[in-house]
XYZ file of N, CA and C in Angstrom:
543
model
N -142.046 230.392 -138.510
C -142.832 230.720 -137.338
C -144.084 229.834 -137.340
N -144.465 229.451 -135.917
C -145.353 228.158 -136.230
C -146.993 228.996 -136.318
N -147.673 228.264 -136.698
C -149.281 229.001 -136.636
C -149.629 229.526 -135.289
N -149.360 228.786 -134.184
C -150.040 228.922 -133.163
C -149.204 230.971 -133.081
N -147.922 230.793 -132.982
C -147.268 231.921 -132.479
C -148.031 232.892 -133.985
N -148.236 232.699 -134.817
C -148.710 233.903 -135.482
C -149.912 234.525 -135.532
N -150.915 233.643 -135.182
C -152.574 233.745 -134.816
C -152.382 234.741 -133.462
N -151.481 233.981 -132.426
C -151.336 234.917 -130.979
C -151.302 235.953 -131.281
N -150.440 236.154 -132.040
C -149.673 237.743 -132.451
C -151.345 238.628 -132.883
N -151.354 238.522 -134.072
C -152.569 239.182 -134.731
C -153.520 239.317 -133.409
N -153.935 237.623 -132.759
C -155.531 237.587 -131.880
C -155.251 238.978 -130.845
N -153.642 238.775 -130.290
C -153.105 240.259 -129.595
C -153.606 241.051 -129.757
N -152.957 241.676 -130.977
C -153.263 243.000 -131.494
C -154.773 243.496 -131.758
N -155.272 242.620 -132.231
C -156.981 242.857 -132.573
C -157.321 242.778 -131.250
N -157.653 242.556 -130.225
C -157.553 242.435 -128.571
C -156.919 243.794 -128.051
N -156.367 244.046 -127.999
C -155.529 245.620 -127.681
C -156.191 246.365 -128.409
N -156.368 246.643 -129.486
C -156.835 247.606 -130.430
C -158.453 247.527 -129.982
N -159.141 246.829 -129.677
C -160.815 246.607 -129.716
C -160.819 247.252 -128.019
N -159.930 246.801 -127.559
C -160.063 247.350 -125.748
C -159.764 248.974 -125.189
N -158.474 249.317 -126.499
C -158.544 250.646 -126.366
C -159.944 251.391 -127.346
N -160.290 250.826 -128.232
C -161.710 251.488 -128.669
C -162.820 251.293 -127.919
N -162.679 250.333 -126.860
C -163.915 249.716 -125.771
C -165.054 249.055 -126.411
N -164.829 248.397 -127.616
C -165.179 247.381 -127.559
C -165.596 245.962 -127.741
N -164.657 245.770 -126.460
C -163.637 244.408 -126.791
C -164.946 243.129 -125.999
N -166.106 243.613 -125.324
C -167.176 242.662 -124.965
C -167.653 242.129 -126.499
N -168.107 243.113 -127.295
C -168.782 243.116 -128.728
C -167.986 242.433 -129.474
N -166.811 242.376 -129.526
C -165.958 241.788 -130.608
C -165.914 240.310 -130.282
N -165.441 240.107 -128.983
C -165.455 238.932 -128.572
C -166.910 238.070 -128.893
N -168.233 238.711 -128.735
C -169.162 238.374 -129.093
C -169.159 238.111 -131.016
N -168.843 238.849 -131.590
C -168.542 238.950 -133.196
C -167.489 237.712 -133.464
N -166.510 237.689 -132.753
C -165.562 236.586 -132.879
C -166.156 234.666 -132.921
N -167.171 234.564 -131.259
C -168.007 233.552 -131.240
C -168.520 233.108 -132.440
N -169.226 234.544 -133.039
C -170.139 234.145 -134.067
C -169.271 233.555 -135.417
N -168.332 234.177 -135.666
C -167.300 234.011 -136.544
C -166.785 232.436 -136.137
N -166.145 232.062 -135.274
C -165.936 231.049 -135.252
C -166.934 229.794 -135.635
N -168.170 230.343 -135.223
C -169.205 229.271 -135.308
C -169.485 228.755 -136.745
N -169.295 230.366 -137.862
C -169.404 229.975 -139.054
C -168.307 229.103 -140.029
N -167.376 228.884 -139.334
C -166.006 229.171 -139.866
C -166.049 227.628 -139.670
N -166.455 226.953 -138.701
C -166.597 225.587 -137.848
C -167.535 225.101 -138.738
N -168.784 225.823 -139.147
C -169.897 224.994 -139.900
C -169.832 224.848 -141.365
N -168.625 225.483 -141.783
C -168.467 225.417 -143.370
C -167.314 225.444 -143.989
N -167.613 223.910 -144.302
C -165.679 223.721 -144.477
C -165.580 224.106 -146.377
N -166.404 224.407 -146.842
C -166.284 225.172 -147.828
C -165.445 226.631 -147.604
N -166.416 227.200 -147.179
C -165.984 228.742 -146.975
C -163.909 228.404 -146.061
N -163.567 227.769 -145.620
C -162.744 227.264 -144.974
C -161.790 227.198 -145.987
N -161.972 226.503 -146.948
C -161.418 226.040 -147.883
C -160.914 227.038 -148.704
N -161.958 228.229 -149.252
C -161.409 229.427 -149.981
C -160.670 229.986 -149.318
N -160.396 229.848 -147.897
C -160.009 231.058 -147.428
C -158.543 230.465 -147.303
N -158.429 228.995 -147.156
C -156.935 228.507 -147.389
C -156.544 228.234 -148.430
N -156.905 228.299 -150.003
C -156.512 228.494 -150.844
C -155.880 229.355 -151.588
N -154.218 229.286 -151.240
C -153.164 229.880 -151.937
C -153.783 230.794 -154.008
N -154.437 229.435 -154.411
C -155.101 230.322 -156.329
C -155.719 231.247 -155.993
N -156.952 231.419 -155.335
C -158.003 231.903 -155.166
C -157.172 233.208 -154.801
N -157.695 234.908 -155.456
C -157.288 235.696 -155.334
C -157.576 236.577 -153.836
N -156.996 237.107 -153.526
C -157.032 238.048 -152.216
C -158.541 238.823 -152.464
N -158.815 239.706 -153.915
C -160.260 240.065 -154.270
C -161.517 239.531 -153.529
N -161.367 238.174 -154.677
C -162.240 237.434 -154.354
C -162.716 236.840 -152.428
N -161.116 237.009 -152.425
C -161.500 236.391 -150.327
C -162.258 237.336 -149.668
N -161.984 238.482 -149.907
C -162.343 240.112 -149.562
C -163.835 239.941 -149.433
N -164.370 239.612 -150.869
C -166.172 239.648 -151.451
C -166.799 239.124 -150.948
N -166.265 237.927 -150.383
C -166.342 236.431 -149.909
C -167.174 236.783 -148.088
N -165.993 237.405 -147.481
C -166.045 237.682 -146.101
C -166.937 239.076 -146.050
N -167.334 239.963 -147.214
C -167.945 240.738 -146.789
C -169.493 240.924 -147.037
N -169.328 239.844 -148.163
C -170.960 239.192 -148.428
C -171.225 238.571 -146.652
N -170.381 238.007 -146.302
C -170.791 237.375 -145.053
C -171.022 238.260 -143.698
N -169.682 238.788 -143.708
C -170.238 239.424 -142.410
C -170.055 240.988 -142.126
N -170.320 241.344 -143.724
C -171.133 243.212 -143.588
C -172.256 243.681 -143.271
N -171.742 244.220 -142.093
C -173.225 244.512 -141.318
C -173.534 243.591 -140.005
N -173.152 242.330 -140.297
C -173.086 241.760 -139.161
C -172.207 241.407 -137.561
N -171.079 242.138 -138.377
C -169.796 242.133 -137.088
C -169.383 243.355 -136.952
N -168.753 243.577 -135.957
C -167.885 245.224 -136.075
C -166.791 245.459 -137.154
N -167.388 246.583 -137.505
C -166.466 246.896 -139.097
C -165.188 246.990 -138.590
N -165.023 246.670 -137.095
C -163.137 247.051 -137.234
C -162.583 245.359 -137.585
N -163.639 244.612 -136.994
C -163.387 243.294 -136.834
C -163.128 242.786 -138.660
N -164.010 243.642 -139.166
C -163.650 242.945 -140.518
C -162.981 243.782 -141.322
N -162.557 244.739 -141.282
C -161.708 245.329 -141.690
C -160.151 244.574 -141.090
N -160.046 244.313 -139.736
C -158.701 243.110 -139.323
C -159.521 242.047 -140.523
N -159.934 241.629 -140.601
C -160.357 240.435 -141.597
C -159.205 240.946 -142.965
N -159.882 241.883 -143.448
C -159.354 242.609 -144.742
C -157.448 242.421 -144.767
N -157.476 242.717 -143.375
C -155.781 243.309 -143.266
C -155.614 241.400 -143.112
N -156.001 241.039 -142.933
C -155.068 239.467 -143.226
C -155.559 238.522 -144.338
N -156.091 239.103 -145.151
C -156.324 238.830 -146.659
C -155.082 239.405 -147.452
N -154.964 240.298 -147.031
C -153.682 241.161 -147.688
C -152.351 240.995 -147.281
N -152.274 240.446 -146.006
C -150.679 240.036 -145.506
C -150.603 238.135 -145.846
N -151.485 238.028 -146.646
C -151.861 235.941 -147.236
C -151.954 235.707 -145.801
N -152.612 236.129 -144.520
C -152.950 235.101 -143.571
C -154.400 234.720 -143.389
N -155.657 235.004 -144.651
C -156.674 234.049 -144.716
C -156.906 232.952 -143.903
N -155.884 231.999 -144.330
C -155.610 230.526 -143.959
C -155.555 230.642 -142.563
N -155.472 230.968 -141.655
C -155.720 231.030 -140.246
C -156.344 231.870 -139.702
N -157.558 232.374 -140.723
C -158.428 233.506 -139.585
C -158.858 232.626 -138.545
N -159.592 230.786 -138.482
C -160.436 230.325 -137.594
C -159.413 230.369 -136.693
N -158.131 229.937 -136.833
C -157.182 230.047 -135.796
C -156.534 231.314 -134.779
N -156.885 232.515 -135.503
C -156.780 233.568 -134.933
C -157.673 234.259 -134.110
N -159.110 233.590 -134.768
C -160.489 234.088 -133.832
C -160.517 232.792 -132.866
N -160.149 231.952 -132.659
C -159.935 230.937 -131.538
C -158.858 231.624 -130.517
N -158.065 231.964 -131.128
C -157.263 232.550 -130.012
C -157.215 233.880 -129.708
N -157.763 234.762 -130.404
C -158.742 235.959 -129.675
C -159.732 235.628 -128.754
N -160.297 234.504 -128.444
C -161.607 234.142 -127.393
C -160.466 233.824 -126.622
N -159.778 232.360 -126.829
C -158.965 232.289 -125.637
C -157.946 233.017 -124.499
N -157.492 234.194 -125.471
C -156.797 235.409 -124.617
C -157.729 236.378 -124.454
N -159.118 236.929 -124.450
C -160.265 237.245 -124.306
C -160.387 236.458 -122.572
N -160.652 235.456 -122.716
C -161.168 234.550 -121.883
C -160.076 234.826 -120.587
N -158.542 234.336 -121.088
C -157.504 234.675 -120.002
C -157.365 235.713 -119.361
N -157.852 237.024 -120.013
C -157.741 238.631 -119.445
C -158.738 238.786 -118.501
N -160.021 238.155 -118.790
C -161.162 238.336 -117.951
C -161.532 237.519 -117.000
N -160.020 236.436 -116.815
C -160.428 235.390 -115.397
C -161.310 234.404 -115.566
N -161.754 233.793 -117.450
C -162.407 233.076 -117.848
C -161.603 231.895 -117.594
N -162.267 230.500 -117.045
C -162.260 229.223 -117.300
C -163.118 228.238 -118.070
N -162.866 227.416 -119.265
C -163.483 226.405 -119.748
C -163.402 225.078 -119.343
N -164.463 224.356 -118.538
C -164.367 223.560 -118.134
C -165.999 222.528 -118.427
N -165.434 221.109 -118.861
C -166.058 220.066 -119.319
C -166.072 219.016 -118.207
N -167.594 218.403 -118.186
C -167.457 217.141 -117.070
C -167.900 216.483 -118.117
N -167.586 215.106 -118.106
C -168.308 214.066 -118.760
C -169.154 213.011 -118.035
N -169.774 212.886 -118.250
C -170.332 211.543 -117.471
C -170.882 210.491 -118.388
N -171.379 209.536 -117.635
C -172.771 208.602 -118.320
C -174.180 209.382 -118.525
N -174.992 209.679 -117.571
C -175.838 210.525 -117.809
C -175.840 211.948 -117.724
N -176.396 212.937 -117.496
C -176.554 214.221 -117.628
C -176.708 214.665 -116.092
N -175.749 215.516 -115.858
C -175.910 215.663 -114.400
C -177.135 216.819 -114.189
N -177.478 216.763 -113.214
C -178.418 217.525 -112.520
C -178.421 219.130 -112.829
N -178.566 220.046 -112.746
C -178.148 221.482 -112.336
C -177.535 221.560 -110.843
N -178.346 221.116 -110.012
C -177.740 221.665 -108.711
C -176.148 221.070 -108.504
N -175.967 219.947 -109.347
C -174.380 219.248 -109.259
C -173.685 219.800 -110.154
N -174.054 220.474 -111.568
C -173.485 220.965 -112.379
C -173.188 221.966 -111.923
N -173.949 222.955 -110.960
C -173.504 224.039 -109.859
C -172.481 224.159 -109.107
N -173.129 223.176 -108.155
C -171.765 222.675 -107.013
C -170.545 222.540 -107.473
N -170.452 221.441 -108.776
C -169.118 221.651 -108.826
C -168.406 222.362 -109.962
N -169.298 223.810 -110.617
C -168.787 224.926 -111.254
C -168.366 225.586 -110.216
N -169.021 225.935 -108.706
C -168.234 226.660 -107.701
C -167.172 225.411 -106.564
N -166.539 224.639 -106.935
C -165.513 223.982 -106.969
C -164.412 224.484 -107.617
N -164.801 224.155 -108.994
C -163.661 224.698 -109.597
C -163.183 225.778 -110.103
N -164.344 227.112 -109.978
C -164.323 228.481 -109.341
C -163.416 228.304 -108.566
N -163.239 227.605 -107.244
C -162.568 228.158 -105.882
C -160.838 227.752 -105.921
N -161.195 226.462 -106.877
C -159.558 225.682 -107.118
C -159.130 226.492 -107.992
N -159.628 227.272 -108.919
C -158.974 227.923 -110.579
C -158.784 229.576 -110.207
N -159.755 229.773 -109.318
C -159.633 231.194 -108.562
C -160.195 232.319 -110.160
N -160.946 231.415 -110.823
C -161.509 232.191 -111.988
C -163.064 231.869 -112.123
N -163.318 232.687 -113.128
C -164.798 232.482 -113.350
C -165.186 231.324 -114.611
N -165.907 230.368 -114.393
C -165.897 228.982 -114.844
C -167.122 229.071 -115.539
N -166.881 228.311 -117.169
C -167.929 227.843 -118.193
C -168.131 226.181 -118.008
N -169.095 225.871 -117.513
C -168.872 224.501 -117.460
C -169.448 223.805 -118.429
N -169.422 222.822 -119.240
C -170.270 221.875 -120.252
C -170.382 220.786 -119.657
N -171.890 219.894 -120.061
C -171.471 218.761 -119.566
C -171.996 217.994 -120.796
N -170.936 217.439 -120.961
C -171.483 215.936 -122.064
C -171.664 214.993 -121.605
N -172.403 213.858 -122.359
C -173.041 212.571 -122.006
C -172.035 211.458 -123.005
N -171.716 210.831 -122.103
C -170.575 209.342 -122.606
C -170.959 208.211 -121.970
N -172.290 207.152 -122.400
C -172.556 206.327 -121.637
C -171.419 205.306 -121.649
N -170.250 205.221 -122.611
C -169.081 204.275 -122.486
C -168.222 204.411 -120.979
N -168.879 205.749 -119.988
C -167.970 206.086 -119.091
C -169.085 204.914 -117.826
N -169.973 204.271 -117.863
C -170.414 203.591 -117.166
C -170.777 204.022 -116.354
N -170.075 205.439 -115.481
C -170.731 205.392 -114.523
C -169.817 206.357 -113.762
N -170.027 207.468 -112.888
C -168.818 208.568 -112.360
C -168.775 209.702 -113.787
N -167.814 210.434 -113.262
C -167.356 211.231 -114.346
C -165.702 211.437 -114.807
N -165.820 212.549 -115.593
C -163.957 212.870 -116.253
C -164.292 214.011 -115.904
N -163.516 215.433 -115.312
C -163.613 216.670 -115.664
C -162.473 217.014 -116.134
N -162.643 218.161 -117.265
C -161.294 218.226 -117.788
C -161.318 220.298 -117.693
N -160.358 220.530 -117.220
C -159.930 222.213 -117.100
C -159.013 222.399 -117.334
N -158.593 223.082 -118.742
C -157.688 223.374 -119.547
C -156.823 222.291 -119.586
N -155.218 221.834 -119.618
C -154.669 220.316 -119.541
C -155.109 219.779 -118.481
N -155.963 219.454 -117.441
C -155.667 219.106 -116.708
C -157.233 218.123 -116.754
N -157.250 216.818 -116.224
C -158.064 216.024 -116.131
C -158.185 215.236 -114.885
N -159.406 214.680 -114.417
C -159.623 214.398 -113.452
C -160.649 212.963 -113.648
N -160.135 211.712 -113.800
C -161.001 210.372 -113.845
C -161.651 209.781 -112.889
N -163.031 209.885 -112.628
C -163.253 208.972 -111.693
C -164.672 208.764 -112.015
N -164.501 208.290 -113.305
C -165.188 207.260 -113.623
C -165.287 205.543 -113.813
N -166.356 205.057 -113.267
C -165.950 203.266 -113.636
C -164.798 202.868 -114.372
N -165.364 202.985 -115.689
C -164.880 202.706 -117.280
C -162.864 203.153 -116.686
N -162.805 204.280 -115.925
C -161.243 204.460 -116.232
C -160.850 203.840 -114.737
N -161.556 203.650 -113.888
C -161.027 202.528 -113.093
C -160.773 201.176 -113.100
N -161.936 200.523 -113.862
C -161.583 199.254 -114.631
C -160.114 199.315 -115.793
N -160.040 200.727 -116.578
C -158.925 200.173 -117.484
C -157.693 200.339 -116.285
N -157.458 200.966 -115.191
C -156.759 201.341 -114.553
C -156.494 199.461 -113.944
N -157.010 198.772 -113.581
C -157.341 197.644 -112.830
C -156.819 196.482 -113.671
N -157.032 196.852 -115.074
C -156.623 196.007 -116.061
C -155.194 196.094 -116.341
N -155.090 197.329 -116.388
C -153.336 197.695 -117.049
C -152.949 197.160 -115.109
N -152.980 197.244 -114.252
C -152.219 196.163 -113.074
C -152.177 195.203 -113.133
N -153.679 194.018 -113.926
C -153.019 192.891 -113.747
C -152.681 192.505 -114.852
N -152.344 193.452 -116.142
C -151.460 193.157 -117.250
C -150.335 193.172 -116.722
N -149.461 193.909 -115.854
C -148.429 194.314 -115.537
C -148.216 193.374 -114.362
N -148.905 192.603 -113.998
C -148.374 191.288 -112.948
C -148.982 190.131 -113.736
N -148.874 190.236 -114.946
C -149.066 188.806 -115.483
C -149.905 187.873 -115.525
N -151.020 188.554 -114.712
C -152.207 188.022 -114.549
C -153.456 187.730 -115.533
């Protein structure tokens, strides 16, 4: 069974279980935080995918960390996949608890890139754009890529949108590669 399908499974269940206790706003919030730590320390990462290292020790590990700081159901699911050996994919399971979090509540993640930093009132405009195209409620980021010259990329979930310089020029290039030019 591949990771992705077993993280779903669990992120599920911890998701169902937090929504019938009500509360699944808080967890999702506990989850963020979890991920954030999980992202900033590829140590702690490391114990937790290490097959030697005893189930005990993972236990001490996660509760030095986040007792007291998350919902005890949240780490108690922590506990229960120390004990079934799925450690090794908690970051993957709290990634996909936000993302089916996100899907239930009509959440969209969406990135523009540009050269410079767009405005607010444009970073607006076109969060209620793609509000109206996604028919959901939209997180927008915007990063800065001065290699994009100039325009932007937006990207919402697979889906991407170029119209920047930089990918019109390679667009311009791969034609007159392709006529020999």
């Amino acid at each position: 069974m591949s990771i992705f399908t077993v993280a779903s499974r669990y992120a599920k269940s911890l998701l169902d279980l937090t929504e019938e206790q009500g509360h699944l706003d808080a967890v999702k919030k506990d989850m963020d935080g979890v991920i954030s730590v999980l992202k900033s320390n590829s140590e702690l990462l490391a114990v937790l995918k290490n097959p030697i290292i005893k189930g005990d020790r993972k236990r001490n590990i996660l509760a030095a960390i986040f007792d007291g700081k998350i919902n005890s159901t949240v780490l108690s699911f922590f506990y229960l996949l120390v004990n079934k050996g799925r450690a090794a994919i908690l970051l993957d399971i709290a990634q996909e608890f936000v993302r089916e979090y996100n899907e239930e509540k009509g959440i969209v993640k969406a990135s523009v890139t540009s050269a410079t930093a767009l405005s607010e009132g444009n970073l607006a405009a076109l969060q209620e754009i793609i509000a109206a195209e996604t028919m959901a409620t939209v997180i927008l980021k915007n990063v800065v890529d001065p290699s994009l010259i100039g325009g932007f990329t937006v990207r919402v979930g697979d889906k991407q949108i170029d119209a920047s310089i930089a990918g019109k020029l390679g667009k311009l290039e791969k034609h007159f590669a392709a006529q020999g030019v």
